[in-house]
CSV table of C-alpha atoms in Angstrom, one decimal:
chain,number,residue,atom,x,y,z
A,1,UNK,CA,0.0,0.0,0.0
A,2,UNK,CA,1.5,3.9,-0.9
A,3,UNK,CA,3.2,5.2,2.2
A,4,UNK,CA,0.6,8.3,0.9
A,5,UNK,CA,-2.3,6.3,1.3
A,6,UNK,CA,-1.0,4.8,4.5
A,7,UNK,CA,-0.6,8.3,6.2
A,8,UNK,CA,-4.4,9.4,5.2
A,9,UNK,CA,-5.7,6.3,6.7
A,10,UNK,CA,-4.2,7.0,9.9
A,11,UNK,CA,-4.4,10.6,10.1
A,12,UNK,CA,-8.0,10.7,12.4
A,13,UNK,CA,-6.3,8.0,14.6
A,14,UNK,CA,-3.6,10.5,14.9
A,15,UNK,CA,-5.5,13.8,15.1
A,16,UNK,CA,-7.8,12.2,18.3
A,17,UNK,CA,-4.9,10.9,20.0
A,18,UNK,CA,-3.0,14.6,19.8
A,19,UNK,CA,-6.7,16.0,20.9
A,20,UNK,CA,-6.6,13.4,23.9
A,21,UNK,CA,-2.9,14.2,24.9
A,22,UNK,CA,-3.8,18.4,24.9
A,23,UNK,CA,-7.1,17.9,26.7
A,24,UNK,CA,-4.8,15.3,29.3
A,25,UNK,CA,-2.6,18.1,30.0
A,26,UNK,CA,-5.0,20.7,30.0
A,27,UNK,CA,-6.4,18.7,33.0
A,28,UNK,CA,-3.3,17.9,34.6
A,29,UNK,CA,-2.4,21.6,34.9
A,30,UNK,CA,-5.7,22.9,36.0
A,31,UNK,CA,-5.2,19.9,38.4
A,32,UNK,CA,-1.3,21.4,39.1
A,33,UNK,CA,-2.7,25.0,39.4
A,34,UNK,CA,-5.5,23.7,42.6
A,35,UNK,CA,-2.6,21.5,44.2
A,36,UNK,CA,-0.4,24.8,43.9
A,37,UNK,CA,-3.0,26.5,45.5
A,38,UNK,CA,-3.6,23.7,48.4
A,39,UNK,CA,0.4,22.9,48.9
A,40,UNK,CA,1.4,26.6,49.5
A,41,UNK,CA,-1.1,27.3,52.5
A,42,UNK,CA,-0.5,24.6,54.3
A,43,UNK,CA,3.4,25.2,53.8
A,44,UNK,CA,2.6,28.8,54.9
A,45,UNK,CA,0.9,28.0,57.3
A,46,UNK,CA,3.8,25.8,59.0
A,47,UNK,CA,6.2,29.0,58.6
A,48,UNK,CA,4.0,30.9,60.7
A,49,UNK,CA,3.7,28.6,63.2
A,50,UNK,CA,7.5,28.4,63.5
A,51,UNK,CA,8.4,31.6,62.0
A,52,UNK,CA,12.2,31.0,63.4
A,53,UNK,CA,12.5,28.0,60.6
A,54,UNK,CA,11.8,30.4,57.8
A,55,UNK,CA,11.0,30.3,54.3
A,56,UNK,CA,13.9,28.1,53.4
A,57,UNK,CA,15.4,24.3,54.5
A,58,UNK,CA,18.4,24.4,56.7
A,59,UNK,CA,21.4,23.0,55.2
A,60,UNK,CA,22.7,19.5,56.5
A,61,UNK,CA,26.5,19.8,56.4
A,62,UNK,CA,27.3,16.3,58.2
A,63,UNK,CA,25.4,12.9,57.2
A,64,UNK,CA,23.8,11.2,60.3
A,65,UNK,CA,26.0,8.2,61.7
A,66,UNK,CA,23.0,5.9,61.1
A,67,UNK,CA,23.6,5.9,57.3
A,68,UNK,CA,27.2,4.6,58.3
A,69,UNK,CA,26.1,1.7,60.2
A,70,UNK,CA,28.4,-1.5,59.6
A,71,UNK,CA,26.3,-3.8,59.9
A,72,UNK,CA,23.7,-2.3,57.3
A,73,UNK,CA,26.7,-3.3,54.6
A,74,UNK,CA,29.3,-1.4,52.7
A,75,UNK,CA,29.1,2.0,50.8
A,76,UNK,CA,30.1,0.9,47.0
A,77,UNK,CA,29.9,3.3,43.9
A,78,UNK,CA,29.4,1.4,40.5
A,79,UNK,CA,29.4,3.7,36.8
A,80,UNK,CA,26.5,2.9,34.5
A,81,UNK,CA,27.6,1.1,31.2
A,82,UNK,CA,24.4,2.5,29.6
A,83,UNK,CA,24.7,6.8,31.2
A,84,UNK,CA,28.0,6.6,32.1
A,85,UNK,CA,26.4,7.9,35.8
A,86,UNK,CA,27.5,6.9,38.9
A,87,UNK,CA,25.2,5.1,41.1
A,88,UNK,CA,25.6,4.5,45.1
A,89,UNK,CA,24.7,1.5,46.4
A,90,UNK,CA,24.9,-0.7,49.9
A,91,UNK,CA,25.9,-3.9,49.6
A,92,UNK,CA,25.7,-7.3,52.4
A,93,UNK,CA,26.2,-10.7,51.8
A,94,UNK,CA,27.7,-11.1,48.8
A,95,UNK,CA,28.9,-14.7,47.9
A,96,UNK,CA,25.8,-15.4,50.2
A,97,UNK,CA,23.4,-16.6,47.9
A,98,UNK,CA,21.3,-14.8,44.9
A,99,UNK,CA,21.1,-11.1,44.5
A,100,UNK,CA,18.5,-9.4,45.7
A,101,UNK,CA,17.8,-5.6,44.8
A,102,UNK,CA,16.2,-3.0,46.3
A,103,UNK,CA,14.5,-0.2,45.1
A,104,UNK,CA,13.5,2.5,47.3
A,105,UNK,CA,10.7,5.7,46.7
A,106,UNK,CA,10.2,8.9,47.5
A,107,UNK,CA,10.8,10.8,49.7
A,108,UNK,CA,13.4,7.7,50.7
A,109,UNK,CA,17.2,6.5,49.8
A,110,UNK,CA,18.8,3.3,50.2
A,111,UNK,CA,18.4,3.3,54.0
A,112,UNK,CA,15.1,3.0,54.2
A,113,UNK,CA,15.9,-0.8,53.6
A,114,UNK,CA,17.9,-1.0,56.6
A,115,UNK,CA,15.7,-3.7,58.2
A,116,UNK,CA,15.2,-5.8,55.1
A,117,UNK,CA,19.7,-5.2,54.4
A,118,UNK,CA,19.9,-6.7,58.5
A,119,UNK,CA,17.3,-9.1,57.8
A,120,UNK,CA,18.5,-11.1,54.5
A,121,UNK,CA,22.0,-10.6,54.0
A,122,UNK,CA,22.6,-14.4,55.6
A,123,UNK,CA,21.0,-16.4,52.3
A,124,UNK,CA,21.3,-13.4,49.6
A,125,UNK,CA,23.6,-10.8,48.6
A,126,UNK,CA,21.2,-8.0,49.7
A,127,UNK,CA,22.0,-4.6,47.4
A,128,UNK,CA,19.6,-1.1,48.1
A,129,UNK,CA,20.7,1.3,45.7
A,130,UNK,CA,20.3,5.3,45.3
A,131,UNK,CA,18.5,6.1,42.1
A,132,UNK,CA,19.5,8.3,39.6
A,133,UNK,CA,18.8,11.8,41.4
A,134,UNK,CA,18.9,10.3,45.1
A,135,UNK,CA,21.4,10.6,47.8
A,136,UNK,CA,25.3,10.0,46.8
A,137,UNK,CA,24.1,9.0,43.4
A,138,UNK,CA,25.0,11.5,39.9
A,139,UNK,CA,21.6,13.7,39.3
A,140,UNK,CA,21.4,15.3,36.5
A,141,UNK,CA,18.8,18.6,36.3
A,142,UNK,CA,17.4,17.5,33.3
A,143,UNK,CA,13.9,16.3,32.9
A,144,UNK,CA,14.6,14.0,30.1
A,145,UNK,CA,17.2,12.1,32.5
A,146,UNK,CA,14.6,10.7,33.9
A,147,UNK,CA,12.7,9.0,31.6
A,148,UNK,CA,11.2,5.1,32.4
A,149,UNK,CA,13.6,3.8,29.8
A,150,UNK,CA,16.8,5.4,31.2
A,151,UNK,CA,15.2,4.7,34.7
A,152,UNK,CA,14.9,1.0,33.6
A,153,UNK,CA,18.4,0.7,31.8
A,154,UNK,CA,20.1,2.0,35.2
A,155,UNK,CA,18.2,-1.3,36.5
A,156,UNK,CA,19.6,-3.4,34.2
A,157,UNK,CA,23.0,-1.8,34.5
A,158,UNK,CA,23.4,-2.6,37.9
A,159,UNK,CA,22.8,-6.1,37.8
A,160,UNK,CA,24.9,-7.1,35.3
A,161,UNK,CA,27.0,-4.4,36.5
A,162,UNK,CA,27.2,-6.5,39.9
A,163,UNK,CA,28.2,-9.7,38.1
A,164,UNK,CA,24.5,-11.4,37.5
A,165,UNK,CA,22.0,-12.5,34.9
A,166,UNK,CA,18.9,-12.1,36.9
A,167,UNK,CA,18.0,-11.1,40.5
A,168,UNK,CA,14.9,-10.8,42.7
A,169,UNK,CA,13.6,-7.6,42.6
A,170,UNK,CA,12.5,-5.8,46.2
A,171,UNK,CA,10.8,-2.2,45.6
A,172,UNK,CA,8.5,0.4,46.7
A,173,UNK,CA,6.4,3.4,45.7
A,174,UNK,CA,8.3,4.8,42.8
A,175,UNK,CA,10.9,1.8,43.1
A,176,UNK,CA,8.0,-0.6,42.6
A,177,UNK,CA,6.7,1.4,39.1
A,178,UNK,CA,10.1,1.3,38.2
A,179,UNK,CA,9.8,-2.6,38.7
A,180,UNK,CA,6.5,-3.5,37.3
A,181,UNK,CA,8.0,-1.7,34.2
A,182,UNK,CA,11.1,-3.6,34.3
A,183,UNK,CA,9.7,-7.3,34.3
A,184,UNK,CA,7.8,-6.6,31.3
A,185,UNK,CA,10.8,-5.3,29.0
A,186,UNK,CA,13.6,-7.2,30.9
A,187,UNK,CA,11.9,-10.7,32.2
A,188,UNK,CA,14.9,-12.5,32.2
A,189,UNK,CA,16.7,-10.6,34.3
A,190,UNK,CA,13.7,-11.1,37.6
A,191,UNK,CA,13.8,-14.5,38.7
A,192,UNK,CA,10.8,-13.2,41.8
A,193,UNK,CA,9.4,-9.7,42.1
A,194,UNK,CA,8.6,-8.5,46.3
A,195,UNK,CA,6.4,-5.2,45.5
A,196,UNK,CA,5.0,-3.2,47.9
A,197,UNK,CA,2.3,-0.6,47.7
A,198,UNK,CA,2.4,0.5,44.2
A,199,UNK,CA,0.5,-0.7,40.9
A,200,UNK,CA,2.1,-0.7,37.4
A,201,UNK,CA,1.8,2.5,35.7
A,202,UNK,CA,-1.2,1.3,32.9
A,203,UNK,CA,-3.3,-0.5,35.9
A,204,UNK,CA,-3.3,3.2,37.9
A,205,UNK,CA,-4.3,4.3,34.8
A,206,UNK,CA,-7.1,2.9,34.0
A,207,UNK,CA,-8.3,2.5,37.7
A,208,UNK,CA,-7.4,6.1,38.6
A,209,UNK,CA,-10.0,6.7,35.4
A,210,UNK,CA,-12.7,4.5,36.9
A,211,UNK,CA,-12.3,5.8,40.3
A,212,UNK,CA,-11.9,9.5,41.2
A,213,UNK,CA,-11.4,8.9,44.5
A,214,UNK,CA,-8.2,7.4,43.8
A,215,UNK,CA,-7.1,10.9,42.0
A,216,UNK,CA,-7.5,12.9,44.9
A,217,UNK,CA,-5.4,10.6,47.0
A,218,UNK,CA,-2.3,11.3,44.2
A,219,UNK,CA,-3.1,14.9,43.9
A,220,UNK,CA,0.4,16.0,45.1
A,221,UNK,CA,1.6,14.3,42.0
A,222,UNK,CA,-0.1,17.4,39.9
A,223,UNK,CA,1.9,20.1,42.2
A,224,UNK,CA,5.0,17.9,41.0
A,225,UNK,CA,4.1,18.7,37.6
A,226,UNK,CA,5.0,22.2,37.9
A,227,UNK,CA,8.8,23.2,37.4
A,228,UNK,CA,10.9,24.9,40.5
A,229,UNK,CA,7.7,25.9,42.8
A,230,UNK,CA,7.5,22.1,44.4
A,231,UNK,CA,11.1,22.2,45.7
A,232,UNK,CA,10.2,25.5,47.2
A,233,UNK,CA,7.3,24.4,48.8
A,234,UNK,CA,8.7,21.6,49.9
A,235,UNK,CA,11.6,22.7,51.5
A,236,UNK,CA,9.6,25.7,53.4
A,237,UNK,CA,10.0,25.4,57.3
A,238,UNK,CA,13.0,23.3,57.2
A,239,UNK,CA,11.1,20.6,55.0
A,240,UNK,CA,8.1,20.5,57.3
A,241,UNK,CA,5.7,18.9,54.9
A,242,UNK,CA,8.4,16.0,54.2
A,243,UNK,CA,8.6,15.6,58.3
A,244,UNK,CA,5.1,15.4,58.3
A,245,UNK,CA,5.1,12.7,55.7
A,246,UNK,CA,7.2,10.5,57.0
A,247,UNK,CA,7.0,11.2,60.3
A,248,UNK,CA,2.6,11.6,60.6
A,249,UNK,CA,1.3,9.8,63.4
A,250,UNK,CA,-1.2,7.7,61.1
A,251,UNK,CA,-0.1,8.1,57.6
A,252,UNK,CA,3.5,8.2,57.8
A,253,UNK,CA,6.6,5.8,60.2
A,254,UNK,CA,5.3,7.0,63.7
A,255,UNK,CA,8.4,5.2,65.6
A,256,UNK,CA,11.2,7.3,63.0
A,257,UNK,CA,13.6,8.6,65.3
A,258,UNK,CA,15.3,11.9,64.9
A,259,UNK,CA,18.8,10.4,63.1
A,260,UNK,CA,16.3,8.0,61.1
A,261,UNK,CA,14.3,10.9,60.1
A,262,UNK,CA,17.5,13.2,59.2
A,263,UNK,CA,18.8,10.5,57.1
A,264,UNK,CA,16.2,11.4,54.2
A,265,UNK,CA,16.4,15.3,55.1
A,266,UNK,CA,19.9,15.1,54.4
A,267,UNK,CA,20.0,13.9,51.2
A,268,UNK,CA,17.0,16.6,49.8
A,269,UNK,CA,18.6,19.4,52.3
A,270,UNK,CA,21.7,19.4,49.5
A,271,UNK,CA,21.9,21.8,46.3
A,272,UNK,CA,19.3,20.1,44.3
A,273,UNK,CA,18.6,17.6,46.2
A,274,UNK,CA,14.7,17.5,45.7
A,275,UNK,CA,15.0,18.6,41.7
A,276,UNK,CA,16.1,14.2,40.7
A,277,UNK,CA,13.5,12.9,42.6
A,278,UNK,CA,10.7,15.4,41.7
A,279,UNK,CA,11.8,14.5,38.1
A,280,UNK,CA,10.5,11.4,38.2
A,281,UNK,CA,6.8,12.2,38.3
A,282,UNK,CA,7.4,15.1,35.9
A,283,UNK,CA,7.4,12.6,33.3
A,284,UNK,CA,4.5,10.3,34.8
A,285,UNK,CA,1.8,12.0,32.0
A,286,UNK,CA,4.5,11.7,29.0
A,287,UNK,CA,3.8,8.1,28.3
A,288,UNK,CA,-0.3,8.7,28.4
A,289,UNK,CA,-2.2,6.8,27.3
A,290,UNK,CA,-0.5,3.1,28.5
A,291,UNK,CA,-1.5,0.0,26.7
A,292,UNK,CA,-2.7,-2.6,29.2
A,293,UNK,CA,0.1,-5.1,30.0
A,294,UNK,CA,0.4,-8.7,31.3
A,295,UNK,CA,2.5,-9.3,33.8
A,296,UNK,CA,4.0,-13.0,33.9
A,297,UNK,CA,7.2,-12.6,36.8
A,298,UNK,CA,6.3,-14.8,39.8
A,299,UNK,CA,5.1,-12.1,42.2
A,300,UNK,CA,5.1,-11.0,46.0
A,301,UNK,CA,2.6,-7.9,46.3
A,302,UNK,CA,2.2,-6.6,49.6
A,303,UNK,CA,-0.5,-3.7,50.4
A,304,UNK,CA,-1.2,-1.9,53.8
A,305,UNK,CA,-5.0,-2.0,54.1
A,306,UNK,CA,-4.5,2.0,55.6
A,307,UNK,CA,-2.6,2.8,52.7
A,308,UNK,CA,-3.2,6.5,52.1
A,309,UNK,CA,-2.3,7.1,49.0
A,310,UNK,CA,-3.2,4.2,46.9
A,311,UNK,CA,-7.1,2.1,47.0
A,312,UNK,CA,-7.1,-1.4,48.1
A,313,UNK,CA,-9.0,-1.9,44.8
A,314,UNK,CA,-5.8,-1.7,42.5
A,315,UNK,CA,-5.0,-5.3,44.3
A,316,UNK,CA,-7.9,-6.7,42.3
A,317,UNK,CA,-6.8,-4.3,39.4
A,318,UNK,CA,-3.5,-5.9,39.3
A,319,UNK,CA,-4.7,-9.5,40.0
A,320,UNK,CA,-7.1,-8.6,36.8
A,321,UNK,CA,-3.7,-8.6,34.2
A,322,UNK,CA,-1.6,-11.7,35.6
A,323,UNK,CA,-1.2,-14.8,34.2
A,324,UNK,CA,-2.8,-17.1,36.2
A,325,UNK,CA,-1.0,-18.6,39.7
A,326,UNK,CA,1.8,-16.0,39.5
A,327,UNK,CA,1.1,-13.3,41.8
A,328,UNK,CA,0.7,-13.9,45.5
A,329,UNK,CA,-1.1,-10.5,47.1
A,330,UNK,CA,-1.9,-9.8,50.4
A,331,UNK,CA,-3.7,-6.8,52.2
A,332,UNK,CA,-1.7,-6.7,55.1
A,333,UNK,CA,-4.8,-5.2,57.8
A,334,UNK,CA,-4.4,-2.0,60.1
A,335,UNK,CA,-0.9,-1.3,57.4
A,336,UNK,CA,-0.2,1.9,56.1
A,337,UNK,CA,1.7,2.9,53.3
A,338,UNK,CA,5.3,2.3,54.2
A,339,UNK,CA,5.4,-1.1,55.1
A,340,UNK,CA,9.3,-1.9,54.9
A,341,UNK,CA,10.0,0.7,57.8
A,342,UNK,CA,6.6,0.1,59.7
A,343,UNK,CA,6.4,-3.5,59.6
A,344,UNK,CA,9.2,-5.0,58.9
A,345,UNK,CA,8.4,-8.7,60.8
A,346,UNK,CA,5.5,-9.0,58.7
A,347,UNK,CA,6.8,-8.5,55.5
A,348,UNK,CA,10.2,-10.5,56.2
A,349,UNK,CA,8.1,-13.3,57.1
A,350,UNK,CA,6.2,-13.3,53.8
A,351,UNK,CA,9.0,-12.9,51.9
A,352,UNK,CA,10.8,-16.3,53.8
A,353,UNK,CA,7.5,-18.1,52.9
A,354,UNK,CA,7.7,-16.6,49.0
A,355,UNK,CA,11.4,-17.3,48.5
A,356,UNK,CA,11.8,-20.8,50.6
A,357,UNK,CA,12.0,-22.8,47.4
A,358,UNK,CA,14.8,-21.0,45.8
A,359,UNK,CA,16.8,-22.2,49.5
A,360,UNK,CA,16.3,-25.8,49.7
């Protein structure tokens, strides 16, 4: 068939889905303008109420001695074949047994695997990296750095980077998106997938479509859309809305400790510290709209039945696109959001139970 005719036949295909992407984004910063709006009171608000914190974060100058802890493993760099970057990484175990990755979220770092690091390093060589644009990892400023293909390939660097052909893959929040993605395009390199709270990227899709409720939960990631404002906002009263996150007696990790707590405000309190990680939701609506996916990896999905920011009814979403007998999900009751930190027994003995096989 002419390459003329070709074009014509699949010019109204291509005119509705340019009018679908402008009416998206039309949405998404009308939606960006209201968070804008919603995020700057409430960060106002906390400068007033402790006016001696001021409009700016304080600059960390020394690390807290938790994120040196021996026995969480050693501090290792490793350059990216793919970038060229150079990723930090903890590292346990190794010689132990398979290689198990971890792959943190925001507003986290490697450390917030420090139970799970103590916890497995006896039968597995136990890595938590920084991603690209976290902690002692290289951050480009660029939006386009940040991409899910770059964001995947730094994956795929580090495990052949480490010396292995496959791993199991540990994530959450953004690391889990990151690791739905990556057992599609990269199967054989995830021999078993533990994900906690977080769907893959076409199944919040469609259910965030379905289910306006589940929009308002993820509204702050419309204020993330916006360049420069965010890391202002957020960084207002000495990071007070990030303290509150993590630190918020119901939706956050209630029994953080000061150093624990200064171990993520460390990282984001550098020069353009919060610009990497905000960068990865800036390209959340780039890829819109997602065709549905099966997923296939033998799978571990835990999900804290308090969970904040994400519906239990994304479990049955996800179960909905699985081939048969290879996903294992559990709504873990009374569980919140950040289940590696909050409840770390729990989900260490599920994974025992998940990965038992690959021991005997």
């Amino acid at each position: 068939m002419p390459e003329l005719v070709v074009t014509a036949l699949l010019a109204p295909s291509r005119l509705t889905l340019k009018l679908l992407r402008a009416f998206m984004w039309s949405l998404v910063f009308s939606a960006a303008l209201v968070a804008a709006a919603v995020y700057g009171c409430i960060a106002l608000t906390h400068v007033m109420c402790r006016p001696r914190r001021g409009f700016c974060g304080r600059p960390r100058h020394n690390p807290p001695v938790c994120l040196s802890d021996p026995t969480l493993g050693e501090h290792c760099f490793l350059i990216l074949r793919s970038s060229g970057l150079r990723l930090h990484y903890v590292s346990a175990g190794r010689g132990k047994g398979p290689l198990m990755l971890f792959l943190h979220g925001f507003p986290e770092n490697w450390f917030s695997w420090r139970y799970q690091l103590q916890e497995f390093q006896s039968r597995f060589h136990v890595v938590a990296v920084d991603l690209r644009g976290y902690g002692s990892s290289d951050a480009p400023k660029d939006v386009d750095c940040y991409t899910m293909d770059l964001l995947m390939a730094d994956i795929q660097d580090v495990i052949l980077g480490l010396g292995y052909s496959k791993c199991i893959l540990v994530a959450h929040d953004w690391g889990a998106l990151l690791a739905w993605n990556f057992s599609i395009y990269y199967p054989s390199l995830v021999e078993r997938m533990v994900v906690v709270s977080a769907p893959p990227m076409s199944v919040y899709q469609d259910y965030s479509l379905h289910h306006i409720g589940q929009f308002f939960r993820s509204n702050y990631m419309f204020l993330f859309q916006l360049p420069w404002l965010p890391e202002k906002l957020l960084s207002m009263s000495d990071f007070q809305i990030l303290k509150t996150t993590l630190t918020h007696r119901k939706r956050g990790i209630p029994q953080l400790t000061p150093s624990e707590l200064e171990a993520f405000l460390y990282d984001f309190s550098q020069p353009g510290g919060l610009t990497g990680p905000l960068n990865y939701y800036r390209n959340i609506f780039r890829t819109f709209p997602l065709e549905p996916q099966e997923l296939a990896t033998p799978t571990l999905l835990l999900w804290g039945e308090k969970d904040p920011y994400f519906e239990q009814g994304l479990v049955e979403a996800i179960s909905s696109r699985f081939v048969p007998g290879r996903l294992e999900p559990h709504i873990l009751p009374g569980m919140g959001h950040w289940i590696p930190q909050t409840n770390p027994v729990e989900m260490h003995q599920y994974m025992w139970a998940f990965l038992q096989d690959l021991l005997d």
